[in-house]
């Protein structure tokens, strides 16, 4: 499935094509956070790293704007304001809005290899893995918020499950050709809990310990993964 974002876009706040903004940003003076990108190489040929804090602030602000406004209405100017930096710096790091969206929506699920997990522990292993991923990577929560508010984010979430989850499930489900169906059922449980616990903050879902979430969800995930179809 092609990426939903276009190769170029217009910043609605300024009606300036992203490519033109990129060119302007390229000639703009770098701020302190970007100095490392143009600093002389150290001995051994390596340059000092760019500001990880600046990038993190931009991506966090981008996820907030994409979640609130959708891809088309989110603007580089608003994202830069949320990050507390000049818009030229957003363009310097990510080129245009399409590049920024791609970076902000990049997710690595790191799905576990289930082929060596005891058969009756598959559901529990998956649930515990996703709990750990949601709570250790803010990108997961950010993209959940984007995915439920606009189609571009939803398409990216679907792509993640198709490319990163289905192959893992195919390796252990009794009928590999049913992996797509079974992954969809599993997603309904995993993403449903994530939405309630990390986005909507529904008190009973938030209050559950990891062990309690596993105890409640694992039997259902196990059934979706390994049981015969009804």
Short mmCIF file of C-alpha atoms in Angstrom, two decimals:
data_model
loop_
_atom_site.label_atom_id
_atom_site.label_comp_id
_atom_site.label_asym_id
_atom_site.label_seq_id
_atom_site.Cartn_x
_atom_site.Cartn_y
_atom_site.Cartn_z
CA UNK A 1 0.00 0.00 0.00
CA UNK A 2 1.55 3.39 -1.00
CA UNK A 3 2.22 5.93 1.69
CA UNK A 4 -0.81 8.16 2.10
CA UNK A 5 1.08 11.40 2.20
CA UNK A 6 1.91 13.18 -1.07
CA UNK A 7 5.48 13.76 -2.20
CA UNK A 8 5.01 17.51 -1.86
CA UNK A 9 2.44 19.62 -0.08
CA UNK A 10 1.39 23.16 0.63
CA UNK A 11 1.58 24.55 4.12
CA UNK A 12 -1.99 25.85 4.63
CA UNK A 13 -0.74 28.49 7.04
CA UNK A 14 1.33 30.21 4.40
CA UNK A 15 0.10 28.81 1.05
CA UNK A 16 3.76 28.19 0.29
CA UNK A 17 4.67 24.94 -1.47
CA UNK A 18 6.75 22.70 0.74
CA UNK A 19 9.54 22.51 -1.84
CA UNK A 20 9.83 26.28 -1.88
CA UNK A 21 9.87 26.36 1.89
CA UNK A 22 12.58 23.72 1.84
CA UNK A 23 14.71 25.85 -0.42
CA UNK A 24 14.25 28.84 1.83
CA UNK A 25 15.11 26.77 4.86
CA UNK A 26 18.24 25.50 3.20
CA UNK A 27 19.54 29.06 2.89
CA UNK A 28 18.42 30.10 6.39
CA UNK A 29 21.05 30.37 9.10
CA UNK A 30 21.19 27.33 11.36
CA UNK A 31 20.28 27.72 15.01
CA UNK A 32 22.31 26.27 17.83
CA UNK A 33 20.52 22.92 17.68
CA UNK A 34 21.43 22.51 14.02
CA UNK A 35 25.02 23.67 14.26
CA UNK A 36 26.19 20.09 14.69
CA UNK A 37 24.87 19.23 11.24
CA UNK A 38 27.26 21.65 9.58
CA UNK A 39 30.12 21.53 12.08
CA UNK A 40 33.56 20.44 10.88
CA UNK A 41 34.23 16.74 11.02
CA UNK A 42 36.09 15.47 14.04
CA UNK A 43 39.24 13.38 13.79
CA UNK A 44 38.19 10.08 12.27
CA UNK A 45 35.65 11.67 9.92
CA UNK A 46 32.61 11.75 12.21
CA UNK A 47 30.47 14.84 12.75
CA UNK A 48 28.99 15.67 16.14
CA UNK A 49 25.41 14.32 16.36
CA UNK A 50 22.46 16.57 15.61
CA UNK A 51 20.20 17.60 18.43
CA UNK A 52 18.15 14.58 19.42
CA UNK A 53 16.07 16.80 21.71
CA UNK A 54 15.10 19.09 18.81
CA UNK A 55 14.07 16.16 16.64
CA UNK A 56 12.08 14.62 19.49
CA UNK A 57 10.27 17.93 20.09
CA UNK A 58 9.42 18.28 16.40
CA UNK A 59 8.08 14.72 16.14
CA UNK A 60 6.03 15.05 19.32
CA UNK A 61 4.50 18.31 18.09
CA UNK A 62 3.87 16.77 14.67
CA UNK A 63 1.99 13.82 16.15
CA UNK A 64 -0.13 16.22 18.20
CA UNK A 65 -0.99 18.33 15.15
CA UNK A 66 -1.64 15.38 12.83
CA UNK A 67 -3.88 13.83 15.49
CA UNK A 68 -5.80 17.07 16.07
CA UNK A 69 -6.00 18.43 12.52
CA UNK A 70 -5.35 15.53 10.15
CA UNK A 71 -2.64 15.49 7.50
CA UNK A 72 -4.12 18.06 5.14
CA UNK A 73 -4.89 20.77 7.71
CA UNK A 74 -1.79 20.35 9.90
CA UNK A 75 0.76 23.06 9.06
CA UNK A 76 4.51 23.25 9.41
CA UNK A 77 4.05 26.62 11.13
CA UNK A 78 1.75 25.13 13.79
CA UNK A 79 4.04 22.15 14.32
CA UNK A 80 7.05 24.44 14.73
CA UNK A 81 5.14 26.56 17.23
CA UNK A 82 4.30 23.43 19.21
CA UNK A 83 7.95 22.43 19.22
CA UNK A 84 9.07 25.95 20.19
CA UNK A 85 11.33 26.40 17.17
CA UNK A 86 11.41 28.30 13.88
CA UNK A 87 9.53 26.66 10.96
CA UNK A 88 12.71 26.67 8.88
CA UNK A 89 14.22 24.18 11.31
CA UNK A 90 11.37 21.72 10.76
CA UNK A 91 12.01 21.90 7.03
CA UNK A 92 15.77 21.65 7.51
CA UNK A 93 15.40 18.38 9.41
CA UNK A 94 12.57 16.75 7.43
CA UNK A 95 12.39 18.44 4.03
CA UNK A 96 8.62 18.89 3.74
CA UNK A 97 5.37 17.90 5.41
CA UNK A 98 5.31 14.51 3.69
CA UNK A 99 8.77 13.71 5.04
CA UNK A 100 7.77 14.89 8.49
CA UNK A 101 4.65 12.73 8.48
CA UNK A 102 6.66 9.69 7.42
CA UNK A 103 9.11 10.24 10.27
CA UNK A 104 6.40 10.95 12.84
CA UNK A 105 4.45 7.83 11.91
CA UNK A 106 7.39 5.42 11.78
CA UNK A 107 6.65 2.54 14.14
CA UNK A 108 8.71 -0.53 14.99
CA UNK A 109 6.54 -3.06 16.79
CA UNK A 110 9.47 -5.47 17.30
CA UNK A 111 7.03 -8.38 17.31
CA UNK A 112 8.54 -11.35 19.16
CA UNK A 113 9.51 -14.61 17.49
CA UNK A 114 6.75 -16.94 18.66
CA UNK A 115 8.08 -20.12 17.10
CA UNK A 116 9.97 -21.05 20.28
CA UNK A 117 7.22 -20.04 22.72
CA UNK A 118 5.23 -22.90 24.29
CA UNK A 119 1.93 -23.29 22.45
CA UNK A 120 -0.28 -22.50 25.43
CA UNK A 121 1.67 -19.33 26.27
CA UNK A 122 1.37 -17.58 22.90
CA UNK A 123 -1.48 -15.28 23.92
CA UNK A 124 0.20 -14.20 27.15
CA UNK A 125 3.51 -13.56 25.35
CA UNK A 126 1.85 -11.30 22.78
CA UNK A 127 -0.15 -9.30 25.31
CA UNK A 128 2.85 -8.74 27.57
CA UNK A 129 4.99 -7.71 24.60
CA UNK A 130 2.49 -5.08 23.46
CA UNK A 131 2.07 -3.70 26.97
CA UNK A 132 5.82 -3.24 27.19
CA UNK A 133 6.00 -1.60 23.75
CA UNK A 134 3.14 0.84 24.44
CA UNK A 135 4.72 1.94 27.71
CA UNK A 136 8.27 2.28 26.40
CA UNK A 137 7.67 4.06 23.08
CA UNK A 138 5.61 7.25 22.90
CA UNK A 139 5.43 6.87 19.12
CA UNK A 140 2.98 4.00 19.57
CA UNK A 141 0.57 6.14 21.58
CA UNK A 142 1.06 9.13 19.29
CA UNK A 143 0.21 7.10 16.19
CA UNK A 144 -2.80 5.56 17.91
CA UNK A 145 -4.14 9.08 18.38
CA UNK A 146 -3.37 9.97 14.76
CA UNK A 147 -4.88 6.71 13.50
CA UNK A 148 -8.27 7.29 15.09
CA UNK A 149 -8.57 10.86 13.83
CA UNK A 150 -7.52 10.78 10.17
CA UNK A 151 -7.22 8.35 7.28
CA UNK A 152 -3.51 8.87 6.66
CA UNK A 153 -2.71 7.69 10.17
CA UNK A 154 -5.16 4.80 9.90
CA UNK A 155 -3.52 3.63 6.68
CA UNK A 156 -0.10 3.72 8.34
CA UNK A 157 -1.37 1.65 11.29
CA UNK A 158 -2.88 -0.91 8.90
CA UNK A 159 0.41 -1.12 7.05
CA UNK A 160 2.31 -1.74 10.28
CA UNK A 161 0.07 -4.65 11.20
CA UNK A 162 0.21 -6.13 7.70
CA UNK A 163 4.00 -5.92 7.46
CA UNK A 164 5.13 -6.51 11.04
CA UNK A 165 2.43 -8.58 12.75
CA UNK A 166 0.91 -10.91 10.17
CA UNK A 167 4.20 -12.65 9.28
CA UNK A 168 4.82 -13.42 12.96
CA UNK A 169 1.35 -14.87 13.39
CA UNK A 170 1.59 -16.84 10.15
CA UNK A 171 4.49 -18.78 11.61
CA UNK A 172 2.44 -20.17 14.49
CA UNK A 173 -1.25 -20.16 13.57
CA UNK A 174 -2.67 -23.57 12.58
CA UNK A 175 -3.80 -22.38 9.15
CA UNK A 176 -1.31 -19.82 7.74
CA UNK A 177 -3.76 -18.52 5.14
CA UNK A 178 -5.98 -17.41 8.03
CA UNK A 179 -3.22 -15.21 9.50
CA UNK A 180 -4.71 -11.99 8.09
CA UNK A 181 -8.10 -12.70 9.65
CA UNK A 182 -6.58 -13.76 12.95
CA UNK A 183 -4.31 -10.71 13.12
CA UNK A 184 -7.33 -8.49 12.61
CA UNK A 185 -9.11 -10.15 15.53
CA UNK A 186 -6.01 -9.84 17.69
CA UNK A 187 -5.67 -6.16 16.70
CA UNK A 188 -9.23 -5.55 17.90
CA UNK A 189 -8.19 -6.63 21.39
CA UNK A 190 -4.67 -5.19 21.57
CA UNK A 191 -5.54 -1.82 20.02
CA UNK A 192 -8.81 -1.65 21.93
CA UNK A 193 -6.98 -1.98 25.24
CA UNK A 194 -4.30 0.49 24.11
CA UNK A 195 -6.95 3.05 23.13
CA UNK A 196 -8.74 2.73 26.47
CA UNK A 197 -5.59 2.61 28.60
CA UNK A 198 -3.18 5.05 26.93
CA UNK A 199 -5.32 7.45 24.85
CA UNK A 200 -8.74 7.73 26.49
CA UNK A 201 -7.37 6.94 29.97
CA UNK A 202 -10.50 5.09 31.03
CA UNK A 203 -9.89 4.61 34.78
CA UNK A 204 -10.58 0.84 35.09
CA UNK A 205 -8.30 0.11 32.13
CA UNK A 206 -5.56 2.37 33.47
CA UNK A 207 -5.78 0.85 36.94
CA UNK A 208 -5.09 -2.71 35.78
CA UNK A 209 -1.60 -4.06 36.45
CA UNK A 210 0.31 -5.79 33.65
CA UNK A 211 -0.48 -9.18 35.15
CA UNK A 212 -4.18 -8.33 35.28
CA UNK A 213 -4.25 -7.16 31.66
CA UNK A 214 -2.50 -10.37 30.62
CA UNK A 215 -4.90 -12.49 32.67
CA UNK A 216 -7.93 -10.88 31.02
CA UNK A 217 -6.72 -10.59 27.42
CA UNK A 218 -4.39 -13.57 26.94
CA UNK A 219 -7.11 -16.27 26.77
CA UNK A 220 -8.93 -14.32 24.04
CA UNK A 221 -5.72 -13.68 22.08
CA UNK A 222 -4.80 -17.34 22.47
CA UNK A 223 -8.17 -18.38 21.06
CA UNK A 224 -7.94 -15.97 18.13
CA UNK A 225 -4.46 -17.24 17.33
CA UNK A 226 -4.77 -21.00 17.69
CA UNK A 227 -8.41 -22.17 17.90
CA UNK A 228 -10.40 -23.56 14.99
CA UNK A 229 -12.60 -21.00 13.32
CA UNK A 230 -16.19 -21.06 14.63
#
